[in-house]
PDB file of C-alpha atoms in Angstrom:
ATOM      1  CA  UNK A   1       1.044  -8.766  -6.588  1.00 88.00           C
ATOM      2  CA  UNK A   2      -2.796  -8.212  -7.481  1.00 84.00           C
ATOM      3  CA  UNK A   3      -3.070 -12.025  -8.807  1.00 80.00           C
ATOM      4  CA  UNK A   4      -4.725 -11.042 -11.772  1.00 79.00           C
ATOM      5  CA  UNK A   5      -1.984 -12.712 -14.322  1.00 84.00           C
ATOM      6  CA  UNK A   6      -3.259 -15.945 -15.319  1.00 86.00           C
ATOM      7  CA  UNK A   7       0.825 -16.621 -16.510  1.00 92.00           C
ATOM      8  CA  UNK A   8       2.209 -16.350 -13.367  1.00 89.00           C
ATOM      9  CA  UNK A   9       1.234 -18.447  -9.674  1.00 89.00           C
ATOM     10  CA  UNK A  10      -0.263 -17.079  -6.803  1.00 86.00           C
ATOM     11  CA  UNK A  11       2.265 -14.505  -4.882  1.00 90.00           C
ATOM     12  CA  UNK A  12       2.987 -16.665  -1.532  1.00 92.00           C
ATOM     13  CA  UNK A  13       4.430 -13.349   0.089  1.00 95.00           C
ATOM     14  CA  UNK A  14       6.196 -10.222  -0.845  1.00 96.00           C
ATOM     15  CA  UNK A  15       9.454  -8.862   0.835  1.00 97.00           C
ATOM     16  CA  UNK A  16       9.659  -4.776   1.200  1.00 98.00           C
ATOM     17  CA  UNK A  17      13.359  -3.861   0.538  1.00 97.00           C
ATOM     18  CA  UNK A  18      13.690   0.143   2.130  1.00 97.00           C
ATOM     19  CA  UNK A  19      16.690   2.015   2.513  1.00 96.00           C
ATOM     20  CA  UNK A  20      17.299   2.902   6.112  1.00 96.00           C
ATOM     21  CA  UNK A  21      18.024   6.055   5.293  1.00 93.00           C
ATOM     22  CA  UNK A  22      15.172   7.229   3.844  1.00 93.00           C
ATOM     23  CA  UNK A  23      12.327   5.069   5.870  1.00 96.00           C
ATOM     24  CA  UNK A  24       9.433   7.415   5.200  1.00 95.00           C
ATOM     25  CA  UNK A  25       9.543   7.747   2.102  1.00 95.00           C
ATOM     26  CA  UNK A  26       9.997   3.942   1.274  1.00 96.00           C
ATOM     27  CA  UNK A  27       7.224   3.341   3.955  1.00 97.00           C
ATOM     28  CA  UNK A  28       4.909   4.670   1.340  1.00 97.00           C
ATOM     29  CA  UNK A  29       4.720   1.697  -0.797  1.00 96.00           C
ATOM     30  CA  UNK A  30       4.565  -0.505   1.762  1.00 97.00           C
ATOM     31  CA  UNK A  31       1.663   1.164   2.872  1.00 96.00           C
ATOM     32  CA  UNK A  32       0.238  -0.091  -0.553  1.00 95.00           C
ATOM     33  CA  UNK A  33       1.905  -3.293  -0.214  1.00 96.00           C
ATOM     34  CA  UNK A  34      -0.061  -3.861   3.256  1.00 96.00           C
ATOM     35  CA  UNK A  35      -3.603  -3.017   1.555  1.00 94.00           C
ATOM     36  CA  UNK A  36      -3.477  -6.133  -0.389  1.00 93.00           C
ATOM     37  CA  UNK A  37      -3.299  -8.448   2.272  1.00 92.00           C
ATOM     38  CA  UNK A  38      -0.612 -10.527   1.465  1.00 94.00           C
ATOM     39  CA  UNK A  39       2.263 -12.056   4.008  1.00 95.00           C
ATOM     40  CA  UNK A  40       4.738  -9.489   4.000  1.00 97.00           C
ATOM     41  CA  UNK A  41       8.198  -8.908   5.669  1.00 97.00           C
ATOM     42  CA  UNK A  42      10.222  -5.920   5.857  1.00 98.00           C
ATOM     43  CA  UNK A  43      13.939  -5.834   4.974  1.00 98.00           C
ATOM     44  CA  UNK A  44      15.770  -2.704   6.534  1.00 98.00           C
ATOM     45  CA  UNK A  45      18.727  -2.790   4.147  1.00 97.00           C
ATOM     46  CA  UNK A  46      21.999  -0.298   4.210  1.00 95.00           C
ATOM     47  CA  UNK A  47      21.451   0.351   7.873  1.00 92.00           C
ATOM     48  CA  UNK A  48      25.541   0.581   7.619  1.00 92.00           C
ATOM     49  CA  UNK A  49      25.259   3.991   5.386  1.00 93.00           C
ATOM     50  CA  UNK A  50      22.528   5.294   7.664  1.00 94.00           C
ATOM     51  CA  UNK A  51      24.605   4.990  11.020  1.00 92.00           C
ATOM     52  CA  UNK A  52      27.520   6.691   9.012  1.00 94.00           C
ATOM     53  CA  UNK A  53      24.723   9.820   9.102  1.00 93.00           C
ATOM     54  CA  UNK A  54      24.041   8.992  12.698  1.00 94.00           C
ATOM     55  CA  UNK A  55      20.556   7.649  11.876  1.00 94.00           C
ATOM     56  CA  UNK A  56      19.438   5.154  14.465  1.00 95.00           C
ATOM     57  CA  UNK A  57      15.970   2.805  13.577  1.00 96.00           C
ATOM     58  CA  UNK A  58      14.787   0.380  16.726  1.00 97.00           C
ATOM     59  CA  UNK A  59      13.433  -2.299  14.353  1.00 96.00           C
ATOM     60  CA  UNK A  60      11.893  -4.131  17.001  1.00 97.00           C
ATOM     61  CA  UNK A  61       9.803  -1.353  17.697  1.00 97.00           C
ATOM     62  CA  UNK A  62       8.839  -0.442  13.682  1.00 98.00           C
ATOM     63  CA  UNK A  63       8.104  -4.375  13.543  1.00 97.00           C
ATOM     64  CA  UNK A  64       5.364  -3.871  16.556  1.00 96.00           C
ATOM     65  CA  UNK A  65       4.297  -0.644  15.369  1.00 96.00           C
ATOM     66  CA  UNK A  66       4.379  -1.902  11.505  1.00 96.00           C
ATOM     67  CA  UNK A  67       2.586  -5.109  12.617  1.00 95.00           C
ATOM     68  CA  UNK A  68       4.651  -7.269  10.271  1.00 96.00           C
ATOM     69  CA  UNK A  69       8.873  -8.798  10.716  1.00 97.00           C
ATOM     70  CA  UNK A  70      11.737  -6.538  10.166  1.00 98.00           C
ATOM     71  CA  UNK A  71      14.907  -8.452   9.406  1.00 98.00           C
ATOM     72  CA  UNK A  72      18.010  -5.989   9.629  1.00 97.00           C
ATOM     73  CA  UNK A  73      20.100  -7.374   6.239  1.00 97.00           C
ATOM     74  CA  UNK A  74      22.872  -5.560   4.233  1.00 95.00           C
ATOM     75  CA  UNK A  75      22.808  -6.672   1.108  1.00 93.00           C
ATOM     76  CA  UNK A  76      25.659  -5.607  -0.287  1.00 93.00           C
ATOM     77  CA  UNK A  77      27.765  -7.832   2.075  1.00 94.00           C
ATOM     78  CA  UNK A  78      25.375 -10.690   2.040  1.00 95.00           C
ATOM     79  CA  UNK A  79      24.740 -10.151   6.143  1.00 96.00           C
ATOM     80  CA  UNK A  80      21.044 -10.731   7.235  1.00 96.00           C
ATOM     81  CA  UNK A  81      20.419 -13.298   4.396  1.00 96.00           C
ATOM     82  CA  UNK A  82      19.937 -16.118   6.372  1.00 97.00           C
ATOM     83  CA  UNK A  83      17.549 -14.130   8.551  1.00 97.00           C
ATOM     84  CA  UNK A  84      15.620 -13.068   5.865  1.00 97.00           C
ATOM     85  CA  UNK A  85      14.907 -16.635   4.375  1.00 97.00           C
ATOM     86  CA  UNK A  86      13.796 -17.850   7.766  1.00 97.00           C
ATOM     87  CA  UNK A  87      11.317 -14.712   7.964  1.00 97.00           C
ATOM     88  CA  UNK A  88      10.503 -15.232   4.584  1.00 97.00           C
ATOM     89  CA  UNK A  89       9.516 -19.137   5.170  1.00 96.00           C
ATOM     90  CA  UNK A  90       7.618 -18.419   8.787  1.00 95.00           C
ATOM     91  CA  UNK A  91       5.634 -15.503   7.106  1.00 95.00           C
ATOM     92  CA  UNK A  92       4.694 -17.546   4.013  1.00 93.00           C
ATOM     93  CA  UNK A  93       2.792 -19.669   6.192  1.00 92.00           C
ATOM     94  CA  UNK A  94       0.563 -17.244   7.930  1.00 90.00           C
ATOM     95  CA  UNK A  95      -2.316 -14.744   6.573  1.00 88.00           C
ATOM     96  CA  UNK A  96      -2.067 -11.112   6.782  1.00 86.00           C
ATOM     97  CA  UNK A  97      -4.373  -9.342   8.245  1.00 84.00           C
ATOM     98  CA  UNK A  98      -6.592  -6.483   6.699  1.00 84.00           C
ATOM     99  CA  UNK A  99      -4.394  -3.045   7.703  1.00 89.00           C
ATOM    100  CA  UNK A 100      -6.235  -0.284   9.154  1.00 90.00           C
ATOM    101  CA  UNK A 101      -6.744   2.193   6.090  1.00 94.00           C
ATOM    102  CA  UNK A 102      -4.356   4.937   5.853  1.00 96.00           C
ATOM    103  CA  UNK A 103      -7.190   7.138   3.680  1.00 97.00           C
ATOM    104  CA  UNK A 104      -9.333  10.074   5.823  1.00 97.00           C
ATOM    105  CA  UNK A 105     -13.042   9.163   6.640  1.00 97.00           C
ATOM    106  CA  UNK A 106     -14.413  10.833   3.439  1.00 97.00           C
ATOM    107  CA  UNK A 107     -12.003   9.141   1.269  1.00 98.00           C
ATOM    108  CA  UNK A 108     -13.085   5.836   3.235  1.00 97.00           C
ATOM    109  CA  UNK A 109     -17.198   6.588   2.624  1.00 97.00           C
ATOM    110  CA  UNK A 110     -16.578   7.516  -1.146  1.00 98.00           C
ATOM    111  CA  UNK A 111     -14.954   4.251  -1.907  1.00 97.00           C
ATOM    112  CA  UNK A 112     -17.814   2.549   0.196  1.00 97.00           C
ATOM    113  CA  UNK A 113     -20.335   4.225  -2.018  1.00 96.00           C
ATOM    114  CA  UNK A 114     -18.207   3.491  -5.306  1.00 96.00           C
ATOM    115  CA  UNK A 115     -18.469  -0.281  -3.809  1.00 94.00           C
ATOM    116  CA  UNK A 116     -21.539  -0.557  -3.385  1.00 94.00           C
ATOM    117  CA  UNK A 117     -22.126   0.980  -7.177  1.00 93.00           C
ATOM    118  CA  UNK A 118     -19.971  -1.494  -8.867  1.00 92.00           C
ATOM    119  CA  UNK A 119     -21.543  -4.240  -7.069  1.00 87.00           C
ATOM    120  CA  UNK A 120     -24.604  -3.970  -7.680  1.00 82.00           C
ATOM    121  CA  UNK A 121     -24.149  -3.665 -11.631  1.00 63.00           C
ATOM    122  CA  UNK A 122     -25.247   0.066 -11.675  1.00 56.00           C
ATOM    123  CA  UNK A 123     -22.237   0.745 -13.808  1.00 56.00           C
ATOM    124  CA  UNK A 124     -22.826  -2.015 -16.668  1.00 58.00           C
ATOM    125  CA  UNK A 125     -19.410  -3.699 -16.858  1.00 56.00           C
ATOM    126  CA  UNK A 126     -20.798  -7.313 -17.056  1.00 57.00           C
ATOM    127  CA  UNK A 127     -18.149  -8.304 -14.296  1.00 56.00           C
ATOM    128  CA  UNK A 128     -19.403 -11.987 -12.959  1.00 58.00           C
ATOM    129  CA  UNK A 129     -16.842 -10.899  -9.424  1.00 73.00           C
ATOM    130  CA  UNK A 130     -16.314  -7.636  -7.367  1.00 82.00           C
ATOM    131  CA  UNK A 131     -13.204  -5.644  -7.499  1.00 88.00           C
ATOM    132  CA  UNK A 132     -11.335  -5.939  -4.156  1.00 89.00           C
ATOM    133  CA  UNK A 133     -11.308  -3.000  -2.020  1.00 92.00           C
ATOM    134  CA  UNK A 134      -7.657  -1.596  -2.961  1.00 93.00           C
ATOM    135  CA  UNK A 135      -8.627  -1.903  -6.602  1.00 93.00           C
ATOM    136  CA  UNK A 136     -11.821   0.616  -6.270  1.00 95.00           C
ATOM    137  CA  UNK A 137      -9.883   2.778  -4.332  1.00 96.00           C
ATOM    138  CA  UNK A 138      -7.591   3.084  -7.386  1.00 95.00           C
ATOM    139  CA  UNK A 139     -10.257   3.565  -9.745  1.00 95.00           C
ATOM    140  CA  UNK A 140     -11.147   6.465  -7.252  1.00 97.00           C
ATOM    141  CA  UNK A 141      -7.392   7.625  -7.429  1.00 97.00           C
ATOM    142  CA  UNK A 142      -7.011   7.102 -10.803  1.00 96.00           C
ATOM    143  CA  UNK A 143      -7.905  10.624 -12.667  1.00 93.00           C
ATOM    144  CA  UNK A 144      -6.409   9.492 -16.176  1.00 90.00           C
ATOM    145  CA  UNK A 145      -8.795   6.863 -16.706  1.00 90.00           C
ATOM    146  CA  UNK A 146      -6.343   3.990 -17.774  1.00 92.00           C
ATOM    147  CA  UNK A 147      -7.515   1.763 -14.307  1.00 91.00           C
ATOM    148  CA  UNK A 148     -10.860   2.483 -15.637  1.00 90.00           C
ATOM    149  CA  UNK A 149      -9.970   0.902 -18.936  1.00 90.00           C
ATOM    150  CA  UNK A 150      -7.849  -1.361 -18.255  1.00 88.00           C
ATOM    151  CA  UNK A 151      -9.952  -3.185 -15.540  1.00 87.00           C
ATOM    152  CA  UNK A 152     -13.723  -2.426 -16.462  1.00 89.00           C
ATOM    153  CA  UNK A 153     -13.654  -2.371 -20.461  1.00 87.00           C
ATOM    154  CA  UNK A 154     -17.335  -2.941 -20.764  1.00 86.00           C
ATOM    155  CA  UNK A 155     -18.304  -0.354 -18.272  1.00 85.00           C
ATOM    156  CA  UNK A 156     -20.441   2.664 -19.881  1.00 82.00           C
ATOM    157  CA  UNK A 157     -20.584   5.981 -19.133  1.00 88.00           C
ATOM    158  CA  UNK A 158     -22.393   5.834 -15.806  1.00 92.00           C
ATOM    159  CA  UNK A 159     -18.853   4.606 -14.083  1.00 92.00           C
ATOM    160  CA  UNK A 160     -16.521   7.824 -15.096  1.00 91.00           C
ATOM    161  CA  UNK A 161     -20.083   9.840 -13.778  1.00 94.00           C
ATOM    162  CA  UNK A 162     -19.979   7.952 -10.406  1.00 94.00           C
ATOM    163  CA  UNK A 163     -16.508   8.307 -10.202  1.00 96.00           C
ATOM    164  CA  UNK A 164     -16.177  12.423 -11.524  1.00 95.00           C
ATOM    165  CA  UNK A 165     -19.260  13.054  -8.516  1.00 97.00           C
ATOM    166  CA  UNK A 166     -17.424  11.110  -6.191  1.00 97.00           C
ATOM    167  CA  UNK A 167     -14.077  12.949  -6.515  1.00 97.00           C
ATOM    168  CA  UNK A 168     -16.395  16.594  -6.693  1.00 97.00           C
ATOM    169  CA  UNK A 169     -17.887  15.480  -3.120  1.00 97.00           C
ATOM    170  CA  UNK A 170     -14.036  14.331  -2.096  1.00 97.00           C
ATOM    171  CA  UNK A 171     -13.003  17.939  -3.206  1.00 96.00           C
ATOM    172  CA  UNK A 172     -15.429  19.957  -1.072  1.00 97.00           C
ATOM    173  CA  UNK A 173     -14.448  17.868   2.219  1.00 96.00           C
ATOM    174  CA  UNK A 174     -10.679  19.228   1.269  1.00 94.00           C
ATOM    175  CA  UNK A 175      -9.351  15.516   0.300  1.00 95.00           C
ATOM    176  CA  UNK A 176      -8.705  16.656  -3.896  1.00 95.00           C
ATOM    177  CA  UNK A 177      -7.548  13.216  -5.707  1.00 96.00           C
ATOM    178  CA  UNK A 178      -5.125  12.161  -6.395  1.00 95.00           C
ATOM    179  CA  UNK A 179      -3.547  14.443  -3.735  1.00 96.00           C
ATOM    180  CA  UNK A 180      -5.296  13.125  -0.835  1.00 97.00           C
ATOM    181  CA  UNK A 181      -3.491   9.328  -1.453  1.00 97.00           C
ATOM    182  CA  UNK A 182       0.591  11.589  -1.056  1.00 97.00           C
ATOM    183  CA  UNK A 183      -1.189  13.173   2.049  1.00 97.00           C
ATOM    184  CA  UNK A 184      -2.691  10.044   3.840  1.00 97.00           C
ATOM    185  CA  UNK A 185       0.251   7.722   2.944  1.00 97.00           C
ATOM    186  CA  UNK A 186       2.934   9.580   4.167  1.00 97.00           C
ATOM    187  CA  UNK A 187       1.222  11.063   7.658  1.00 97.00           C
ATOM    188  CA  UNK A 188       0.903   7.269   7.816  1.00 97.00           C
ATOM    189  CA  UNK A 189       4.644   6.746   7.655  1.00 97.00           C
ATOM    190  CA  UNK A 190       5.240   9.402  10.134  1.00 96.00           C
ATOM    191  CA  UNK A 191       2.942   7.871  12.408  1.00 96.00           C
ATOM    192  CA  UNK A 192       4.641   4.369  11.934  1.00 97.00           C
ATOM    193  CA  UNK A 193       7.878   6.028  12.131  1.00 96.00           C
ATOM    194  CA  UNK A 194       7.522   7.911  15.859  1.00 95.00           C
ATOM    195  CA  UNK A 195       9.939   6.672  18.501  1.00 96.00           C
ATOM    196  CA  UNK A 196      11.562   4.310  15.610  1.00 96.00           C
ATOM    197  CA  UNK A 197      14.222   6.861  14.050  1.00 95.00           C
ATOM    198  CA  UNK A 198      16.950   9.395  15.694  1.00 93.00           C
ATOM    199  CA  UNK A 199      18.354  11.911  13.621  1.00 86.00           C
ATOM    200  CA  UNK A 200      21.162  13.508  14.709  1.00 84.00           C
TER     201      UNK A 200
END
């Protein structure tokens, strides 16, 4: 999805599979899916099991308030298929368009500050191209280190320091990492998800 495997082409658009029955909690990693500004469709599968719990989704209304197609499909029975390819083909052929950012303001200005950092070589990693925005913001949300790693091998020491004072300041303003991403991402969902889904 991030295009950064030379082995494997370009990803043309992704389809996010959810289980009716459990829409915000799926919704959170198509929240993720979203940031990276690819074409992407939305497949509301097993809507069969969540009528059986009286669960009622207006899809048109999650597709407006989602801003990308929901095709209604149950897979299981093959119904919806044909749907979904047709989708799939019309959404290949447009470009997404950058989401509006799930993250608080602080969170926002931190990664800001972390971008402007990394692009102007403070932190030493010898990178000829800046990260993409989704990609700092994991550095930011990434506590272990690995991203850090994995991504900026050359880096020095004056990375972890940028990013250990940026999560400090993110910690005063009440947004603690990695925290803040569970908090932001599902309110998010909730948001999407008002007027969309009855329970009984």
């Amino acid at each position: 999805l991030l295009g950064r495997r030379e082995d494997f082409a370009a990803v043309e658009a992704v389809v996010c599979i959810v289980d009716a029955g459990n829409l915000e909690r799926n919704l959170y990693l198509v929240s993720q899916v979203l940031e990276l500004q690819r074409p992407t469709l939305l497949a509301l599968n097993m809507l069969d099991v969540a009528r059986q719990h009286r669960i009622s989704i207006d899809a048109k209304r999650l597709e407006a308030q989602l801003g990308i197609p929901v095709v209604e499909i149950q897979a299981n029975r093959g119904l919806g298929i044909e749907d979904l390819k047709a989708a799939l083909a019309e959404v290949a052929c447009r470009s997404a368009e950058a989401p509006q950012s799930p993250f608080p303001e602080a969170f926002q200005h931190e990664v800001s500050r972390l971008e402007s950092f990394l692009h102007s070589d403070a932190a030493g990693d010898g990178r000829s191209r800046p990260l993409p925005r989704y990609l700092v913001e994991r550095l930011l949300l990434d506590v272990g280190g690995w991203l850090q790693k994995a991504l900026l091998p050359q880096a020095d020491g004056r990375l972890a320091v940028a990013l250990d004072a940026a999560r400090g300041r993110l910690a005063k303003s009440g947004c603690r990492v990695p925290n803040v991403e569970a908090d932001a991402r599902y309110a998010w969902a909730r948001e999407k998800l008002s007027g969309v889904v009855t329970h009984p």
